[in-house]
């Protein structure tokens, strides 16, 4: 597999161009073309000999859209193909303020969460920073007429969520490199405040992230109020206790000034009666956090079942009455397999040989 140009910072791109004996301004032309989602071979401002030299070592298109699925609610889901043939997926959610894209950080996942389709086939490999970024670049190019902003900073994708296939903090170095590149003023120039990172709670990496000076929105998949219950659906709970996760979250707040978020998937018969609500209130009340309640997207390979809407709103009401800041997240893309890993898992099963 060749290298990925989108892995490089602008300074690294300049060094590459100079090493090839080209003028420095070619680095800007190359970067602008890549940020527009163009394959190297289609960047018209570069000479044919330069493109040929670049393509000897670097991928022309590290990420391609293999299939697109459209939901009745406007959500779009993409099956991406990587240069080595592996598949990942992403979701584009459309809001009045702009478009939010959910991206993958790994091919598959090794965390083993029982409610998530991403883990069904285990972890295949980590994505590079450029492969993570390229998911956004190709989708942004697809919607180039739906832009927010002006000039070189015109973007259709205004917000990014690292919540697709994979655990971002299990691919820490490449995830951090991606975050540095996408927020760079001479790169995509997205504010860190417009980026959310969802983790199952890898405590040492949470502390490390807090010290990186990338004040994004940290979101932790909680889904239970005690370690024993959490371990039934999230094997990672055997390694990292809730108390330690909360300490890491508080440290993140101290370092960044950013409140943190918890995802709590409502699973019928598992974590959503009144006693669970009261336990969640006792656990989180007074902390600088917000709870996102999520309706379970059922995975046919799993036995877990979703909670009905009436009970979900009752659970939300009890949290709010108890003093927690909480939201019941709008369910989107249900008709196109909008949950993490569902599209890839379905495609792989249908194409088994």
Short mmCIF file of C-alpha atoms in Angstrom, two decimals, residues 32-43 60-62 137-138 141:
data_model
loop_
_atom_site.label_atom_id
_atom_site.label_comp_id
_atom_site.label_asym_id
_atom_site.label_seq_id
_atom_site.Cartn_x
_atom_site.Cartn_y
_atom_site.Cartn_z
CA UNK A 32 -5.71 23.24 -2.16
CA UNK A 33 -6.47 20.44 -4.60
CA UNK A 34 -6.50 17.80 -1.87
CA UNK A 35 -8.71 19.94 0.38
CA UNK A 36 -11.18 20.17 -2.51
CA UNK A 37 -11.40 16.38 -2.44
CA UNK A 38 -9.67 15.89 -5.77
CA UNK A 39 -7.56 12.84 -6.64
CA UNK A 40 -3.93 13.83 -7.23
CA UNK A 41 -4.31 12.94 -10.91
CA UNK A 42 -7.09 15.53 -11.29
CA UNK A 43 -5.37 18.56 -9.74
CA UNK A 60 -4.27 8.85 -5.96
CA UNK A 61 -7.51 8.33 -4.00
CA UNK A 62 -7.01 6.90 -0.51
CA UNK A 137 -12.87 15.76 1.94
CA UNK A 138 -14.74 13.51 -0.50
CA UNK A 141 -16.66 17.86 -2.36
#
